[in-house]
Amino acid sequence: MTSVRIAASAALLICLACPAVFAAEGGAEPAGQTAKDWSTILYWQTPGAAAPMPAPESVVASEAAPVQDAVEQAASPESSKEASKAAAMEAGVTVVQQSYFTDALLLTKRDDLTGADHTALLADADLSGDYVPAEGEAAASAAAQDDPWENFNRAMFDFNDTLYFWLFKPTATGYAILVPQPARVGVANVYENVVRFPIRFVNNLLQGKVEGSFRELLKFLVNTVFGLGGLVESSRDHAYLNPPVQDLGKTFKAWGIDEGVYVNWPIFGPYTMRDTFGDIGDTFLWPPTYIKPWYWSTAIWTHEKANLLSLRLNDYEALKEASVDPYVALRDVYLQYRNKKDYDPYYDKPEDKPKDEGFVPLMRVE
Amino acid sequence: MIRRVCALAAVLVLALCVSAQAGGATDVMQAFVDKVLSVLRDPAYKAEGEKANQRQKLSELSDTVFDWVELSRRTLALNWNTFDVEQRGEFVGLYKKLLEKTYMDRIQDYKDEKVEFTAEDRLDENQVEVRTVVRAPDKDIPINYRLINRTGQWRVYDVVVEGVSLVQNYRSQFNNILSSKTPKDMLDDLRQKVSSPGSAGKG
């Protein structure tokens, strides 16, 4: 037991010494680069000890010096007891609190063994680390900014925004008061599981995903038979019954058709050109289209959307309030959502991927 | 000789770090979500006057798990490099406040839902994605947390909701603003937005 303790403290001593040795030996390596992390701890406040806060200047001062001080201290025999204490502390610490100041960060860690708090002041070394883009990222972000119809889109955004607050939201709110939530969830399930089933089924076929079609069919049958005609989504917890949702917009994408411009349509909201035509095509796979007279299909469509909105109230408000440019925020949400990779809960389990053995968590020795 | 000592030291450091982070990213997130939910459901905060305390508590909790600097750096992306250290520091603080201000109200709506941890996906040698699903009444909402291990501790640098990355979303907004404004003007606007009481769509 004690030998473990000693080994741990020895390891910690080497730990402490390590950056100093690196600094001494590999002088060519820029110190700031290796110190991009939180480990630039300049000052430890032991609980109970009324140590003064360091002046800001000393905080900004060179990073190597205090580390070396700590090493010297740890190396001297009289403070080895403290070092072993520190080792025990490192063994099980949880961060309790972090507070940001203008030029520093106060970090409080709790020792799991003794329950004592230790507060450390981290300098802004972390802030001085530059951003290094991943490969191919610069090109991708430039393309994402492309929005030739921006003036029209922004006008329509304002129009839809007004419409939302004056028409859509009051309607959905009133509807939510009249119809209890479980009923609205059931209705949403029917629309999704039964009415929109042909769209998913056919588009899987159009993309050559025969098994996807089969899974959709199975899902449809399960929900219709065991889910009271679709009111209950019985398929929810079965990965095989949840293949990625397909629609004509995605089929066009699979066929290699270009995304086209981004458009914010009045009433309908964000779309790309490709998805506009996709949704128009999908209406032919949407059974209510064939109900006569024509206004029934419009009424059903309106009811579907109002019902869905009644379950999503405040989402749009939150997005708008949290954003610095609501128009760009909405555009980006839409484009990211539409361009996300299909995730198949049945076939894409991460544990099936080959494990990466060379995992280096902290430090890259180059 | 020194080289060999260094190598040995490095190995020891790594060994120590691996043991220290035996509690992986999923454990970190699980503990965090449990704590957040317990604060949200705590009847002690029910009273109207206690809301500020609850927010304070949630804010402290988020600080233990979110890597605000990394989150901010990735949000500003190349623009980050045009900010000086003082501006970066201010941005980190304001951005954190902006996110907290809105999303703390928002998560109240989801406090009775169950959160399931479905998988942990390794993105990189020191980055993982923890996949979770929030079981809303009508559907499952996939929320993935991306964590980075810069210091032997897993910390969140991005949240991906239904395939939409928070960092990417703000990156496009700030990119757009910074293409016509200086960092100083942008920070002034952000400061004003954060300090103003919530206006859009309240009620």
Coordinates of C-alpha atoms in Angstrom, one line a residue:
Chain A
M1 CA 0.0 0.0 0.0
T2 CA 2.7 2.5 1.0
S3 CA 4.8 1.4 -1.9
V4 CA 2.1 2.4 -4.2
R5 CA 1.9 5.8 -2.6
I6 CA 5.7 6.2 -3.0
A7 CA 5.5 5.1 -6.6
A8 CA 2.8 7.6 -7.2
S9 CA 4.7 10.4 -5.6
A10 CA 7.8 9.5 -7.5
A11 CA 5.8 9.6 -10.7
L12 CA 4.5 13.0 -9.8
L13 CA 7.9 14.3 -9.1
I14 CA 9.0 13.2 -12.6
C15 CA 5.8 14.7 -13.9
L16 CA 6.7 18.0 -12.4
A17 CA 10.3 17.8 -13.5
C18 CA 9.4 16.7 -17.0
P19 CA 8.3 20.1 -18.5
A20 CA 11.4 21.7 -17.0
V21 CA 13.6 19.1 -18.5
F22 CA 11.9 19.5 -21.8
A23 CA 12.3 23.2 -21.6
A24 CA 16.0 22.9 -20.7
E25 CA 16.8 20.4 -23.4
G26 CA 14.6 21.2 -26.3
G27 CA 15.1 24.9 -26.2
A28 CA 14.2 25.2 -29.8
E29 CA 10.7 24.1 -29.1
P30 CA 8.4 27.1 -28.5
A31 CA 7.4 26.9 -24.9
G32 CA 4.1 28.6 -25.5
Q33 CA 3.0 25.8 -27.8
T34 CA 3.4 23.0 -25.3
A35 CA 1.7 25.2 -22.6
K36 CA -1.5 25.6 -24.6
D37 CA -3.3 23.7 -21.9
W38 CA -4.5 24.3 -18.4
S39 CA -1.4 22.9 -16.9
T40 CA 0.3 26.3 -16.7
I41 CA -0.5 26.5 -13.0
L42 CA 1.3 29.4 -11.6
Y43 CA 0.1 29.5 -8.1
W44 CA -1.4 27.1 -5.7
Q45 CA -3.4 28.3 -2.7
T46 CA -3.3 25.7 0.1
P47 CA -6.5 25.8 2.1
G48 CA -6.1 27.7 5.3
A49 CA -2.9 29.4 4.4
A50 CA -3.6 33.1 3.9
A51 CA -1.4 33.5 0.9
P52 CA -1.8 36.7 -1.0
M53 CA -3.0 36.7 -4.6
P54 CA -0.2 37.3 -7.0
A55 CA -0.1 40.6 -8.8
P56 CA -1.4 40.5 -12.4
E57 CA 2.1 41.3 -13.7
S58 CA 3.5 38.2 -12.1
V59 CA 0.7 36.2 -13.7
V60 CA 1.6 37.3 -17.1
A61 CA 5.3 36.7 -16.5
S62 CA 7.1 33.9 -18.2
E63 CA 5.6 30.5 -17.8
A64 CA 8.7 28.4 -17.3
A65 CA 10.0 30.1 -14.2
P66 CA 7.3 29.2 -11.6
V67 CA 7.3 25.6 -12.9
Q68 CA 11.0 25.5 -12.3
D69 CA 10.5 26.9 -8.8
A70 CA 8.0 24.2 -8.1
V71 CA 10.4 21.6 -9.3
E72 CA 13.2 23.0 -7.1
Q73 CA 10.9 23.0 -4.2
A74 CA 9.8 19.4 -4.8
A75 CA 13.3 18.3 -5.2
S76 CA 14.5 19.6 -1.9
P77 CA 14.3 16.9 0.8
E78 CA 12.3 18.9 3.4
S79 CA 9.4 19.4 1.1
S80 CA 9.1 15.8 -0.1
K81 CA 6.3 15.3 2.4
E82 CA 4.4 18.1 0.7
A83 CA 5.1 16.5 -2.7
S84 CA 3.6 13.2 -1.6
K85 CA 0.6 15.0 -0.4
A86 CA 0.3 16.6 -3.7
A87 CA 0.6 13.2 -5.4
A88 CA -2.3 11.9 -3.3
M89 CA -4.2 15.1 -4.3
E90 CA -3.6 14.5 -8.0
A91 CA -4.8 11.0 -7.7
G92 CA -8.5 11.9 -7.1
V93 CA -9.4 15.5 -7.7
T94 CA -12.5 17.0 -9.1
V95 CA -12.8 20.5 -10.4
V96 CA -15.3 22.3 -8.2
Q97 CA -15.4 25.8 -9.7
Q98 CA -13.9 27.9 -12.4
S99 CA -14.2 31.6 -12.7
Y100 CA -13.0 33.8 -15.4
F101 CA -11.5 37.2 -14.8
T102 CA -10.2 39.7 -17.4
D103 CA -6.8 38.1 -17.6
A104 CA -6.9 34.9 -15.6
L105 CA -8.9 31.9 -14.6
L106 CA -9.5 30.8 -11.1
L107 CA -9.8 27.0 -10.8
T108 CA -11.0 25.3 -7.7
K109 CA -10.3 21.6 -7.3
R110 CA -11.6 19.3 -4.6
D111 CA -9.5 16.5 -3.2
D112 CA -11.7 13.4 -3.2
L113 CA -9.8 11.9 -0.2
T114 CA -9.8 14.8 2.2
G115 CA -12.6 16.9 0.8
A116 CA -10.4 20.0 0.9
D117 CA -10.6 22.6 -1.8
H118 CA -7.6 23.9 -3.6
T119 CA -7.7 27.0 -5.7
A120 CA -5.4 27.6 -8.6
L121 CA -4.9 30.6 -10.8
L122 CA -4.3 30.0 -14.4
A123 CA -2.9 32.7 -16.6
D124 CA -4.1 33.6 -20.0
A125 CA -1.5 31.4 -21.6
D126 CA -4.4 29.3 -22.8
L127 CA -5.9 32.3 -24.6
S128 CA -2.7 33.0 -26.5
G129 CA -2.9 29.7 -28.3
D130 CA -3.8 30.4 -31.9
Y131 CA -6.5 28.6 -33.8
V132 CA -5.2 26.0 -36.3
P133 CA -7.8 25.0 -38.9
A134 CA -8.2 21.3 -39.7
E135 CA -7.4 20.2 -43.2
G136 CA -9.9 21.4 -45.9
E137 CA -11.8 23.5 -43.4
A138 CA -11.0 26.9 -44.8
A139 CA -12.5 26.0 -48.2
A140 CA -15.6 24.4 -46.6
S141 CA -16.4 27.5 -44.5
A142 CA -16.0 29.8 -47.5
A143 CA -18.5 27.7 -49.5
A144 CA -21.0 27.8 -46.6
Q145 CA -21.2 31.6 -46.9
D146 CA -22.6 31.5 -50.4
D147 CA -26.0 33.1 -50.4
P148 CA -26.7 35.0 -53.6
W149 CA -30.4 35.6 -52.8
E150 CA -29.6 37.1 -49.4
N151 CA -31.6 40.3 -49.8
F152 CA -34.7 38.5 -50.8
N153 CA -34.2 35.8 -48.2
R154 CA -33.7 38.4 -45.4
A155 CA -36.9 40.2 -46.4
M156 CA -38.8 36.8 -46.3
F157 CA -37.2 36.0 -43.0
D158 CA -38.7 39.2 -41.5
F159 CA -42.0 38.4 -43.2
N160 CA -42.0 34.8 -41.8
D161 CA -40.9 36.1 -38.4
T162 CA -43.9 38.4 -38.2
L163 CA -46.2 35.7 -39.5
Y164 CA -44.9 33.4 -36.8
F165 CA -45.6 35.7 -33.9
W166 CA -48.9 37.0 -35.2
L167 CA -50.4 33.8 -36.7
F168 CA -48.6 30.6 -36.3
K169 CA -47.7 30.9 -32.7
P170 CA -51.1 32.0 -31.4
T171 CA -52.8 29.3 -33.5
A172 CA -50.5 26.6 -32.1
T173 CA -50.8 27.9 -28.6
G174 CA -54.5 27.9 -28.7
Y175 CA -54.5 24.4 -30.2
A176 CA -52.2 23.3 -27.4
I177 CA -54.6 24.6 -24.8
L178 CA -57.6 22.7 -26.4
V179 CA -55.8 19.4 -27.1
P180 CA -53.9 17.7 -24.3
Q181 CA -50.3 16.9 -25.1
P182 CA -50.6 13.1 -25.2
A183 CA -53.2 13.4 -27.9
R184 CA -51.0 15.8 -29.9
V185 CA -48.1 13.4 -29.6
G186 CA -50.4 10.6 -30.9
V187 CA -51.5 12.7 -33.8
A188 CA -47.9 13.6 -34.7
N189 CA -47.1 9.9 -34.6
V190 CA -49.9 9.1 -37.0
Y191 CA -48.7 11.8 -39.5
E192 CA -45.2 10.6 -39.2
N193 CA -45.5 6.9 -39.1
V194 CA -48.5 6.3 -41.4
V195 CA -49.1 9.3 -43.6
R196 CA -45.4 10.0 -44.5
F197 CA -44.6 6.3 -44.8
P198 CA -44.8 6.2 -48.7
I199 CA -42.3 9.0 -49.0
R200 CA -39.7 7.2 -47.0
F201 CA -40.5 3.8 -48.6
V202 CA -40.2 5.0 -52.2
N203 CA -37.2 7.2 -51.7
N204 CA -35.3 4.4 -50.2
L205 CA -36.0 2.4 -53.3
L206 CA -35.1 5.3 -55.6
Q207 CA -31.7 5.4 -53.8
G208 CA -31.3 1.6 -54.3
K209 CA -31.6 1.1 -50.5
V210 CA -33.8 -2.0 -50.7
E211 CA -33.2 -3.0 -47.1
G212 CA -34.0 0.5 -46.0
S213 CA -37.4 0.1 -47.8
F214 CA -37.9 -3.2 -46.1
R215 CA -37.1 -1.7 -42.7
E216 CA -39.5 1.2 -43.4
L217 CA -42.2 -1.3 -44.3
L218 CA -41.6 -3.3 -41.2
K219 CA -41.7 -0.2 -39.1
F220 CA -45.0 0.8 -40.7
L221 CA -46.5 -2.6 -40.0
V222 CA -45.3 -2.7 -36.4
N223 CA -46.6 0.8 -35.7
T224 CA -49.9 0.1 -37.4
V225 CA -50.6 -3.3 -35.9
F226 CA -49.0 -2.9 -32.4
G227 CA -49.3 0.9 -32.2
L228 CA -53.0 1.4 -32.5
G229 CA -52.9 2.4 -36.1
G230 CA -49.8 4.5 -35.7
L231 CA -50.9 6.5 -32.6
V232 CA -48.1 4.9 -30.6
E233 CA -44.6 4.7 -32.0
S234 CA -43.9 1.1 -31.0
S235 CA -40.8 1.0 -33.2
R236 CA -39.0 3.7 -31.3
D237 CA -36.6 1.5 -29.3
H238 CA -35.7 -0.9 -32.0
A239 CA -32.7 0.2 -33.9
Y240 CA -33.5 -2.0 -36.9
L241 CA -36.8 -0.2 -37.3
N242 CA -35.2 3.2 -37.4
P243 CA -33.4 3.5 -40.7
P244 CA -32.2 7.0 -41.7
V245 CA -35.2 9.0 -43.0
Q246 CA -35.2 9.5 -46.7
D247 CA -37.0 12.0 -48.9
L248 CA -36.8 13.2 -52.4
G249 CA -34.3 16.0 -51.6
K250 CA -31.9 13.4 -50.3
T251 CA -32.6 11.2 -53.3
F252 CA -31.6 14.1 -55.6
K253 CA -28.5 14.4 -53.5
A254 CA -27.7 10.8 -53.9
W255 CA -28.2 11.2 -57.7
G256 CA -25.5 13.9 -57.6
I257 CA -27.8 16.9 -58.2
D258 CA -26.4 20.1 -56.9
E259 CA -27.8 21.8 -53.8
G260 CA -28.6 25.0 -55.6
V261 CA -29.2 28.4 -54.0
Y262 CA -30.5 28.8 -50.5
V263 CA -34.0 30.3 -50.5
N264 CA -36.2 31.4 -47.6
W265 CA -39.7 31.0 -49.0
P266 CA -42.6 32.9 -47.5
I267 CA -44.6 30.7 -45.2
F268 CA -42.5 27.6 -45.9
G269 CA -39.3 29.0 -44.6
P270 CA -35.7 27.8 -45.3
Y271 CA -35.0 25.6 -48.3
T272 CA -32.4 24.8 -50.8
M273 CA -33.4 24.7 -54.5
R274 CA -32.9 21.0 -54.5
D275 CA -35.1 20.4 -51.4
T276 CA -37.7 22.7 -52.8
F277 CA -38.2 20.4 -55.8
G278 CA -37.8 17.5 -53.6
D279 CA -40.7 18.5 -51.4
I280 CA -42.8 19.3 -54.4
G281 CA -42.2 15.9 -55.8
D282 CA -42.8 14.2 -52.4
T283 CA -46.3 15.6 -52.3
F284 CA -47.2 13.1 -54.9
L285 CA -46.2 10.4 -52.5
W286 CA -48.2 12.0 -49.7
P287 CA -51.7 10.3 -49.7
P288 CA -53.8 13.3 -48.6
T289 CA -52.9 14.9 -52.0
Y290 CA -55.4 12.6 -53.6
I291 CA -58.3 13.5 -51.3
K292 CA -61.0 15.5 -53.1
P293 CA -62.1 18.3 -52.9
W294 CA -58.6 19.9 -52.9
Y295 CA -59.0 21.9 -49.7
W296 CA -59.0 18.8 -47.6
S297 CA -55.4 18.1 -48.3
T298 CA -54.5 21.7 -47.5
A299 CA -56.4 21.5 -44.3
I300 CA -54.6 18.2 -43.4
W301 CA -51.2 19.7 -44.2
T302 CA -52.0 22.8 -42.1
H303 CA -53.2 20.6 -39.2
E304 CA -50.0 18.5 -39.4
K305 CA -47.8 21.6 -39.2
A306 CA -49.8 23.3 -36.4
N307 CA -49.8 20.1 -34.4
L308 CA -46.0 19.8 -34.8
L309 CA -45.5 23.4 -33.9
S310 CA -47.6 23.0 -30.8
L311 CA -45.0 20.4 -29.6
R312 CA -42.1 22.7 -30.5
L313 CA -43.2 26.0 -29.1
N314 CA -40.3 28.3 -27.9
D315 CA -37.7 26.5 -30.0
Y316 CA -37.7 29.3 -32.6
E317 CA -37.7 31.9 -29.9
A318 CA -34.7 30.3 -28.2
L319 CA -32.8 30.2 -31.4
K320 CA -33.6 33.8 -32.1
E321 CA -32.6 35.0 -28.7
A322 CA -29.4 33.1 -28.5
S323 CA -28.1 34.2 -31.9
V324 CA -26.2 37.2 -32.9
D325 CA -27.7 37.2 -36.3
P326 CA -31.0 35.2 -36.4
Y327 CA -31.1 35.0 -40.2
V328 CA -27.7 33.4 -40.4
A329 CA -28.4 31.2 -37.4
L330 CA -31.5 29.8 -39.0
R331 CA -29.8 29.4 -42.4
D332 CA -27.0 27.5 -40.8
V333 CA -29.2 25.3 -38.7
Y334 CA -31.1 24.3 -41.9
L335 CA -28.1 23.7 -44.0
Q336 CA -26.3 21.7 -41.3
Y337 CA -29.4 19.7 -40.6
R338 CA -30.0 18.9 -44.3
N339 CA -26.3 18.1 -44.9
K340 CA -25.8 15.9 -41.9
K341 CA -24.6 12.4 -42.6
D342 CA -27.2 9.7 -42.2
Y343 CA -26.7 7.9 -38.9
D344 CA -28.1 4.4 -38.8
P345 CA -28.6 3.3 -35.2
Y346 CA -28.5 -0.3 -36.4
Y347 CA -25.4 -0.4 -38.6
D348 CA -23.3 2.6 -37.4
K349 CA -22.5 1.5 -33.8
P350 CA -19.2 3.1 -32.8
E351 CA -18.2 0.0 -30.9
D352 CA -18.1 -1.9 -34.2
K353 CA -15.4 0.4 -35.5
P354 CA -11.8 -0.7 -35.1
K355 CA -10.3 0.6 -31.9
D356 CA -7.5 3.1 -32.1
E357 CA -4.8 1.7 -29.9
G358 CA -2.3 4.6 -30.1
F359 CA -4.3 6.9 -27.9
V360 CA -2.2 9.6 -26.4
P361 CA -4.3 11.8 -24.2
L362 CA -2.2 14.6 -23.0
M363 CA 1.0 15.3 -24.7
R364 CA 2.3 14.8 -28.2
V365 CA 6.1 14.2 -28.3
E366 CA 7.1 15.3 -31.8
Chain B
M1 CA 21.3 10.4 -21.7
I2 CA 19.0 13.3 -21.2
R3 CA 17.0 12.1 -24.1
R4 CA 16.5 8.7 -22.5
V5 CA 15.5 10.3 -19.2
C6 CA 13.0 12.4 -21.1
A7 CA 11.5 9.4 -22.8
L8 CA 11.2 7.6 -19.6
A9 CA 9.6 10.6 -17.9
A10 CA 7.2 10.9 -20.9
V11 CA 6.1 7.3 -20.5
L12 CA 5.5 7.7 -16.8
V13 CA 3.5 10.9 -17.4
L14 CA 1.4 9.1 -20.0
A15 CA 0.9 6.1 -17.7
L16 CA -0.3 8.5 -15.0
C17 CA -2.5 10.4 -17.3
V18 CA -4.1 7.2 -18.6
S19 CA -4.9 6.1 -15.1
A20 CA -6.1 9.5 -14.1
Q21 CA -8.6 9.6 -17.0
A22 CA -9.8 6.0 -16.5
G23 CA -13.1 7.7 -15.8
G24 CA -13.7 8.4 -19.5
A25 CA -15.6 11.0 -21.3
T26 CA -18.9 9.3 -21.0
D27 CA -18.5 9.1 -17.2
V28 CA -17.7 12.8 -17.1
M29 CA -20.9 13.6 -19.1
Q30 CA -23.0 11.2 -17.2
A31 CA -22.0 12.7 -13.8
F32 CA -22.6 16.2 -15.3
V33 CA -26.0 15.5 -16.7
D34 CA -27.1 13.8 -13.4
K35 CA -26.0 16.9 -11.4
V36 CA -27.7 19.3 -13.8
L37 CA -30.9 17.3 -13.7
S38 CA -30.8 17.1 -9.9
V39 CA -30.4 20.9 -9.7
L40 CA -33.2 21.4 -12.2
R41 CA -35.6 19.1 -10.3
D42 CA -34.6 20.3 -6.8
P43 CA -37.7 21.6 -5.2
A44 CA -35.6 24.0 -3.1
Y45 CA -35.3 26.2 -6.3
K46 CA -39.0 26.2 -7.0
A47 CA -39.6 29.5 -5.4
E48 CA -39.4 32.5 -7.8
G49 CA -36.7 34.2 -5.7
E50 CA -34.4 31.1 -5.9
K51 CA -34.2 31.2 -9.7
A52 CA -31.0 33.3 -9.6
N53 CA -29.4 30.9 -7.2
Q54 CA -30.3 28.0 -9.4
R55 CA -28.8 29.7 -12.4
Q56 CA -25.7 30.4 -10.5
K57 CA -25.4 26.8 -9.5
L58 CA -25.9 25.6 -13.1
S59 CA -23.4 28.1 -14.3
E60 CA -20.8 26.7 -11.8
L61 CA -21.6 23.2 -12.9
S62 CA -21.2 24.0 -16.6
D63 CA -17.8 25.5 -15.8
T64 CA -16.6 22.2 -14.6
V65 CA -17.4 20.4 -17.8
F66 CA -17.2 23.0 -20.7
D67 CA -13.9 24.1 -22.1
W68 CA -15.0 27.6 -22.8
V69 CA -11.7 28.7 -24.3
E70 CA -11.6 25.8 -26.7
L71 CA -15.2 26.3 -27.6
S72 CA -14.6 30.0 -28.3
R73 CA -11.4 29.4 -30.2
R74 CA -13.2 26.9 -32.5
T75 CA -16.2 29.3 -32.9
L76 CA -14.2 32.2 -34.0
A77 CA -11.9 29.9 -36.0
L78 CA -9.4 31.9 -38.1
N79 CA -10.9 35.2 -36.7
W80 CA -9.6 34.1 -33.3
N81 CA -6.1 34.7 -34.5
T82 CA -7.0 38.4 -35.3
F83 CA -8.1 39.0 -31.7
D84 CA -5.5 40.0 -29.1
V85 CA -5.3 38.2 -25.9
E86 CA -7.4 40.7 -24.0
Q87 CA -10.2 40.6 -26.6
R88 CA -10.1 36.8 -26.6
G89 CA -10.6 36.8 -22.9
E90 CA -13.5 39.1 -23.1
F91 CA -15.0 37.1 -25.9
V92 CA -14.8 33.9 -23.9
G93 CA -16.7 35.5 -21.0
L94 CA -19.4 37.1 -23.2
Y95 CA -20.0 34.1 -25.3
K96 CA -20.4 31.9 -22.2
K97 CA -22.9 34.4 -20.8
L98 CA -24.8 34.5 -24.1
L99 CA -25.2 30.8 -24.3
E100 CA -26.1 30.5 -20.6
K101 CA -28.7 33.2 -20.8
T102 CA -30.8 31.5 -23.3
Y103 CA -30.2 27.8 -22.9
M104 CA -30.7 27.8 -19.1
D105 CA -34.3 28.8 -19.6
R106 CA -34.7 26.4 -22.4
I107 CA -33.5 23.3 -20.6
Q108 CA -36.1 23.8 -18.0
D109 CA -38.6 22.5 -20.6
Y110 CA -36.6 19.2 -20.8
K111 CA -36.0 18.6 -17.2
D112 CA -38.5 15.7 -16.9
E113 CA -37.1 13.9 -19.9
K114 CA -34.9 10.9 -19.6
V115 CA -31.4 11.2 -21.0
E116 CA -29.8 8.0 -22.4
F117 CA -26.1 7.6 -23.1
T118 CA -26.0 5.5 -26.3
A119 CA -22.4 5.5 -27.4
E120 CA -18.9 6.9 -27.3
D121 CA -17.3 7.6 -30.6
R122 CA -13.6 8.4 -30.9
L123 CA -13.0 11.3 -33.3
D124 CA -9.3 11.8 -32.9
E125 CA -6.5 10.8 -30.6
N126 CA -7.7 13.2 -27.9
Q127 CA -11.3 13.9 -29.0
V128 CA -14.4 11.8 -28.5
E129 CA -18.1 12.3 -29.2
V130 CA -20.4 11.1 -26.5
R131 CA -23.8 10.3 -28.0
T132 CA -26.9 10.9 -25.9
V133 CA -30.6 10.8 -26.6
V134 CA -33.1 13.0 -24.9
R135 CA -36.4 11.1 -24.8
A136 CA -38.9 13.8 -25.5
P137 CA -42.6 12.7 -25.5
D138 CA -43.0 12.5 -29.3
K139 CA -39.5 11.7 -30.4
D140 CA -35.9 11.1 -29.5
I141 CA -33.6 14.1 -29.8
P142 CA -30.0 13.0 -30.4
I143 CA -27.6 15.3 -28.6
N144 CA -23.9 14.6 -29.0
Y145 CA -21.2 16.1 -26.9
R146 CA -17.8 16.5 -28.3
L147 CA -15.1 16.4 -25.7
I148 CA -11.4 17.1 -25.9
N149 CA -8.7 16.0 -23.5
R150 CA -6.1 18.7 -23.4
T151 CA -5.0 18.3 -19.8
G152 CA -5.9 14.8 -18.6
Q153 CA -9.5 15.9 -18.2
W154 CA -12.4 15.5 -20.6
R155 CA -14.1 18.8 -21.4
V156 CA -16.9 19.7 -23.8
Y157 CA -15.9 21.9 -26.8
D158 CA -19.0 21.4 -29.0
V159 CA -22.6 20.3 -28.7
V160 CA -24.3 18.7 -31.7
V161 CA -28.1 18.6 -31.6
E162 CA -29.8 16.6 -34.4
G163 CA -26.7 17.0 -36.5
V164 CA -26.4 20.7 -35.9
S165 CA -23.2 21.8 -34.4
L166 CA -23.4 24.7 -31.9
V167 CA -19.8 25.8 -32.7
Q168 CA -20.4 25.7 -36.4
N169 CA -23.6 27.6 -36.1
Y170 CA -22.0 30.5 -34.2
R171 CA -19.0 30.3 -36.4
S172 CA -21.1 31.2 -39.4
Q173 CA -22.8 34.0 -37.6
F174 CA -19.6 35.5 -36.2
N175 CA -17.8 35.0 -39.6
N176 CA -20.5 37.0 -41.2
I177 CA -20.3 39.8 -38.7
L178 CA -16.6 39.9 -38.7
S179 CA -16.4 40.2 -42.4
S180 CA -17.8 43.7 -42.1
K181 CA -16.9 44.7 -38.5
T182 CA -13.7 45.0 -36.4
P183 CA -13.3 42.7 -33.4
K184 CA -13.7 45.7 -31.2
D185 CA -17.1 46.7 -32.7
M186 CA -18.2 43.1 -32.6
L187 CA -17.4 42.8 -28.9
D188 CA -19.3 46.0 -28.2
D189 CA -22.4 44.6 -29.9
L190 CA -22.0 41.3 -28.0
R191 CA -21.6 43.1 -24.7
Q192 CA -24.7 45.0 -25.3
K193 CA -26.7 41.9 -26.3
V194 CA -25.6 40.0 -23.3
S195 CA -26.3 42.8 -20.8
S196 CA -29.8 43.6 -22.3
P197 CA -32.7 41.7 -20.8
G198 CA -34.2 39.0 -23.0
S199 CA -36.4 40.6 -25.5
A200 CA -37.1 38.4 -28.5
G201 CA -40.1 36.1 -28.2
K202 CA -40.5 36.2 -24.5
G203 CA -43.9 35.2 -23.2

